[in-house]
Short mmCIF file of C-alpha atoms in Angstrom, two decimals:
data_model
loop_
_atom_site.label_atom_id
_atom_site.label_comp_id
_atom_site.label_asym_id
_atom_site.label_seq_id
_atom_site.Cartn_x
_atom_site.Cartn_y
_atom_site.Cartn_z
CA UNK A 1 -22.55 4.29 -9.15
CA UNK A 2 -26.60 5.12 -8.34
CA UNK A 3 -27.90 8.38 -7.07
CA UNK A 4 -31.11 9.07 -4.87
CA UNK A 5 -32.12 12.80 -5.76
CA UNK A 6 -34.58 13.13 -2.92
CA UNK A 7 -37.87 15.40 -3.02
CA UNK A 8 -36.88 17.45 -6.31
CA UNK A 9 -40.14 18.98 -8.32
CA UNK A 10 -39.45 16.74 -11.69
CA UNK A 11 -40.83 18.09 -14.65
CA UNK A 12 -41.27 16.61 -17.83
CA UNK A 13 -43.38 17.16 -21.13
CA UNK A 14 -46.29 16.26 -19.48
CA UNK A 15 -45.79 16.40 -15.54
CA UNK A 16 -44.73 18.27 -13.07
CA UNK A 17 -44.73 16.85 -9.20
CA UNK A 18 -42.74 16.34 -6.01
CA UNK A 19 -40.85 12.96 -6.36
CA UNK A 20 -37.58 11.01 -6.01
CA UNK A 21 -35.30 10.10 -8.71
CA UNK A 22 -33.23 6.71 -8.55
CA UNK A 23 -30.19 7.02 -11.34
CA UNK A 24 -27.63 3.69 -11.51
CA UNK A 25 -25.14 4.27 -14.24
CA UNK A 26 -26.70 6.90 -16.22
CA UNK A 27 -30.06 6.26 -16.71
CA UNK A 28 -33.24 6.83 -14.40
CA UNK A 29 -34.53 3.28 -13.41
CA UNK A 30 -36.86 5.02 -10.96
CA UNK A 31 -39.24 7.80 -10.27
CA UNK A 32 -42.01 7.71 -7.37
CA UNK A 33 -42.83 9.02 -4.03
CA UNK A 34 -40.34 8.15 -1.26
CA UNK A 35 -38.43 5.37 -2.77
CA UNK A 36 -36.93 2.84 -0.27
CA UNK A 37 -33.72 1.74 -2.11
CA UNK A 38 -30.14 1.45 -0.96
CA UNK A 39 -28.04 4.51 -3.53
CA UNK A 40 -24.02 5.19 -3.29
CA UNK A 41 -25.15 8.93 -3.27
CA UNK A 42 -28.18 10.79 -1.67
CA UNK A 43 -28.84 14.18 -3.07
CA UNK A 44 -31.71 16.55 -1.31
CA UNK A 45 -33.45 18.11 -3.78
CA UNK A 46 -36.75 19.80 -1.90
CA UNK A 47 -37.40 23.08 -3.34
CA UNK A 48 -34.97 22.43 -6.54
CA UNK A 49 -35.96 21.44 -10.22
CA UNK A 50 -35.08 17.94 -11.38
CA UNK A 51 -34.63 18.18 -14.97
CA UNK A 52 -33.96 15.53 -17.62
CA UNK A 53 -30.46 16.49 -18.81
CA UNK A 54 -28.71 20.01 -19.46
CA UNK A 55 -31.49 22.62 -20.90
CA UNK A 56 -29.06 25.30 -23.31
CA UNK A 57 -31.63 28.08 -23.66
CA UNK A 58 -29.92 30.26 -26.54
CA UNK A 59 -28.45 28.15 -29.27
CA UNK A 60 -27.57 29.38 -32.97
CA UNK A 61 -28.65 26.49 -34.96
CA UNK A 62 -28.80 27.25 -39.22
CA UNK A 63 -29.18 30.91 -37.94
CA UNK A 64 -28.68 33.70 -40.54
CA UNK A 65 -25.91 36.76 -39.24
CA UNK A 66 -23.60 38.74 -41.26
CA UNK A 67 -23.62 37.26 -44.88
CA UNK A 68 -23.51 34.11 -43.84
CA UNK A 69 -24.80 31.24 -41.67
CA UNK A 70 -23.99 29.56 -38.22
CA UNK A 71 -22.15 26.07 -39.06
CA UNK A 72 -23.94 23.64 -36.93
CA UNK A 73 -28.03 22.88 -38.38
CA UNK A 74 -30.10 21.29 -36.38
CA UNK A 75 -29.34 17.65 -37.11
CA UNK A 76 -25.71 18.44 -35.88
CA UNK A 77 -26.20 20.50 -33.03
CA UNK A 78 -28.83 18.22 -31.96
CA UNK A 79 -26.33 15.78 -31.92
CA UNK A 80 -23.41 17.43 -30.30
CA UNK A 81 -25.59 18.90 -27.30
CA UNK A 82 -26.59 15.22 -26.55
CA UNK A 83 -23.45 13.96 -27.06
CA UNK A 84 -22.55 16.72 -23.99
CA UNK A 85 -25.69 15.88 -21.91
CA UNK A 86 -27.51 18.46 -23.19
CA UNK A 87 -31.05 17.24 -23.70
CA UNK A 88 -33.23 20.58 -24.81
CA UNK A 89 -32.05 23.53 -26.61
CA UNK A 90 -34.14 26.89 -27.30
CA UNK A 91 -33.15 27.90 -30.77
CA UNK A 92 -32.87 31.72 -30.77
CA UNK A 93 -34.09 33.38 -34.19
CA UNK A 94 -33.27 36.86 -35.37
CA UNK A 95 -35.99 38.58 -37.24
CA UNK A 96 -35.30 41.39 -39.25
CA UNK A 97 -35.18 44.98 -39.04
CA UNK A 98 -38.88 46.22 -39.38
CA UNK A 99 -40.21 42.38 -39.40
CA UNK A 100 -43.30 41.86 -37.37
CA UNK A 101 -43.56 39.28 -34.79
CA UNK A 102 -44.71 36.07 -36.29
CA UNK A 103 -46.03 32.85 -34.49
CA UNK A 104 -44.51 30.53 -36.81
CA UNK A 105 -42.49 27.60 -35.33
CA UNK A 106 -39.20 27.58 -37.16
CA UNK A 107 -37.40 29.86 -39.15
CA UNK A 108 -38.12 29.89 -43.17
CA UNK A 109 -36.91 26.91 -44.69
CA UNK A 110 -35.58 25.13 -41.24
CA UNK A 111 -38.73 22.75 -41.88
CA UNK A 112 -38.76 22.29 -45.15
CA UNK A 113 -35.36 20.93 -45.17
CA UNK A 114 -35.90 18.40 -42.95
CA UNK A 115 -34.53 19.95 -40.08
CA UNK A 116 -37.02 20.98 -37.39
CA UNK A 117 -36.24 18.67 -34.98
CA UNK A 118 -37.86 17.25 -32.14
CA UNK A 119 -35.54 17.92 -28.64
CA UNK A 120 -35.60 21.91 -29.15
CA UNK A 121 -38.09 24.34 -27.49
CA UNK A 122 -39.86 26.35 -30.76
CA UNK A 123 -38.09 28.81 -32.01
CA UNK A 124 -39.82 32.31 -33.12
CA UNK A 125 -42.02 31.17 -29.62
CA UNK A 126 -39.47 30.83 -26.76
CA UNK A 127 -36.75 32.95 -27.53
CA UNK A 128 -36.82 35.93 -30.66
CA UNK A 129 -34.98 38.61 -31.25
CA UNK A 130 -36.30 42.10 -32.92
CA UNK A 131 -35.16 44.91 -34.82
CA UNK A 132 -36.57 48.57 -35.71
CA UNK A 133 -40.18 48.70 -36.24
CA UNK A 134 -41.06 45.03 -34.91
CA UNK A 135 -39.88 45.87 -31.41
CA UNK A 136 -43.22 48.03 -31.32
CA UNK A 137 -45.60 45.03 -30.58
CA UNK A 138 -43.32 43.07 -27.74
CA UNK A 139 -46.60 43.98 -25.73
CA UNK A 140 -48.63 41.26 -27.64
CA UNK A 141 -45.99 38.27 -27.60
CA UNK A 142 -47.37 36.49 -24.53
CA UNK A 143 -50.76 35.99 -26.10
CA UNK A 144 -48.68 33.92 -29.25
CA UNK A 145 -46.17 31.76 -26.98
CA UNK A 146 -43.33 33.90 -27.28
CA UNK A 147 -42.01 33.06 -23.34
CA UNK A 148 -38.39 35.31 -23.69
CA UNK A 149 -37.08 38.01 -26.63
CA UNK A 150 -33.70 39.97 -27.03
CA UNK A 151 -33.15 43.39 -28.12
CA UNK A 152 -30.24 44.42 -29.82
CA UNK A 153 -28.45 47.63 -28.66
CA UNK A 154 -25.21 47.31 -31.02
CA UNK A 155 -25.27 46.31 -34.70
CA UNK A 156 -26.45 50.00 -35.79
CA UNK A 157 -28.49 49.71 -38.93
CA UNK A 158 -29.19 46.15 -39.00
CA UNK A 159 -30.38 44.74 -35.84
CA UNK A 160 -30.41 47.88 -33.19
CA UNK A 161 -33.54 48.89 -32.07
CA UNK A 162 -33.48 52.62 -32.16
CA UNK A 163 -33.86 55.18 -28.79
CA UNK A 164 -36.94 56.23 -29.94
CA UNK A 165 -38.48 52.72 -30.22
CA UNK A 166 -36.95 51.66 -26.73
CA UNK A 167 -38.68 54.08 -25.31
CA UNK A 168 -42.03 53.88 -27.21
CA UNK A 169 -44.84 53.89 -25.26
CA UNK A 170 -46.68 51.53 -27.61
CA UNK A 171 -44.90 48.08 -25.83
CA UNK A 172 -44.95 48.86 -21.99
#
């Protein structure tokens, strides 16, 4: 079976333009400006995104919670999102109570063992959580990457950030 996805805004790692996408099977044999070719499916894309697979923007890979550790790392839930179609994942990574936003790119140790990967968005930059005292600077994580950020409201004592630093003046 091919597809013709028709006027979508494709965006890749290092482009992003108006263009048609030509699919047979499941792979893209074709990307350009008004293609001419005969497809068993036309799909009108104008004004949509035309992305290269399934993009899972919270994932728990290796993550720290509770006394223990997710079960996939990395290498395996690398491997089972492609498997799925999933082509990009945004690791999310807790920091602790009190801990101060960091620019690193991967949680401690995630790199030294190997297991950094190369299909996932950077953690600690796209998508952080923060606890107590470190929710006080969410004002300055634009200027170091950070793109999205969660704060917790349950887990009293460990991860929730407190009424009084919700409501601090000192991150609006």
């Amino acid at each position: 079976m091919s597809v013709l996805i028709k006027n979508g805004r494709v965006v890749t790692a290092a482009d992003d333009y108006v263009a048609d996408v030509y699919v047979e099977g499941e792979r893209v044999t074709l990307i350009g400006e008004a293609l001419d070719v005969d497809a068993d499916r036309v799909i009108d894309a104008t004004g949509k995104y035309v992305l290269p697979g399934c993009v899972d923007p919270h994932t728990h890979l290796d993550m720290p919670f509770g006394g223990t550790v997710t079960i996939d790392d990395v290498e395996s839930g690398q491997t089972a999102a492609a498997f799925g179609g999933t082509t990009c994942h945004v690791d999310f990574c807790i920091q602790g109570q009190g801990a101060r936003p960091s620019p690193t790119r991967s949680p401690p140790g995630r790199e030294s063992r190997g297991q950094a990967g190369d299909r996932h968005g950077l953690p600690h930059r796209d998508h952080r959580s923060f606890a107590g005292r470190g929710a006080g600077e969410l004002a300055t994580l634009p200027d170091q990457g950070v793109t999205s950020y969660k704060l917790f409201m349950a887990y009293k004592g460990a991860l929730q950030v407190s009424d009084e630093e919700r409501c601090s003046r000192r991150w609006r």
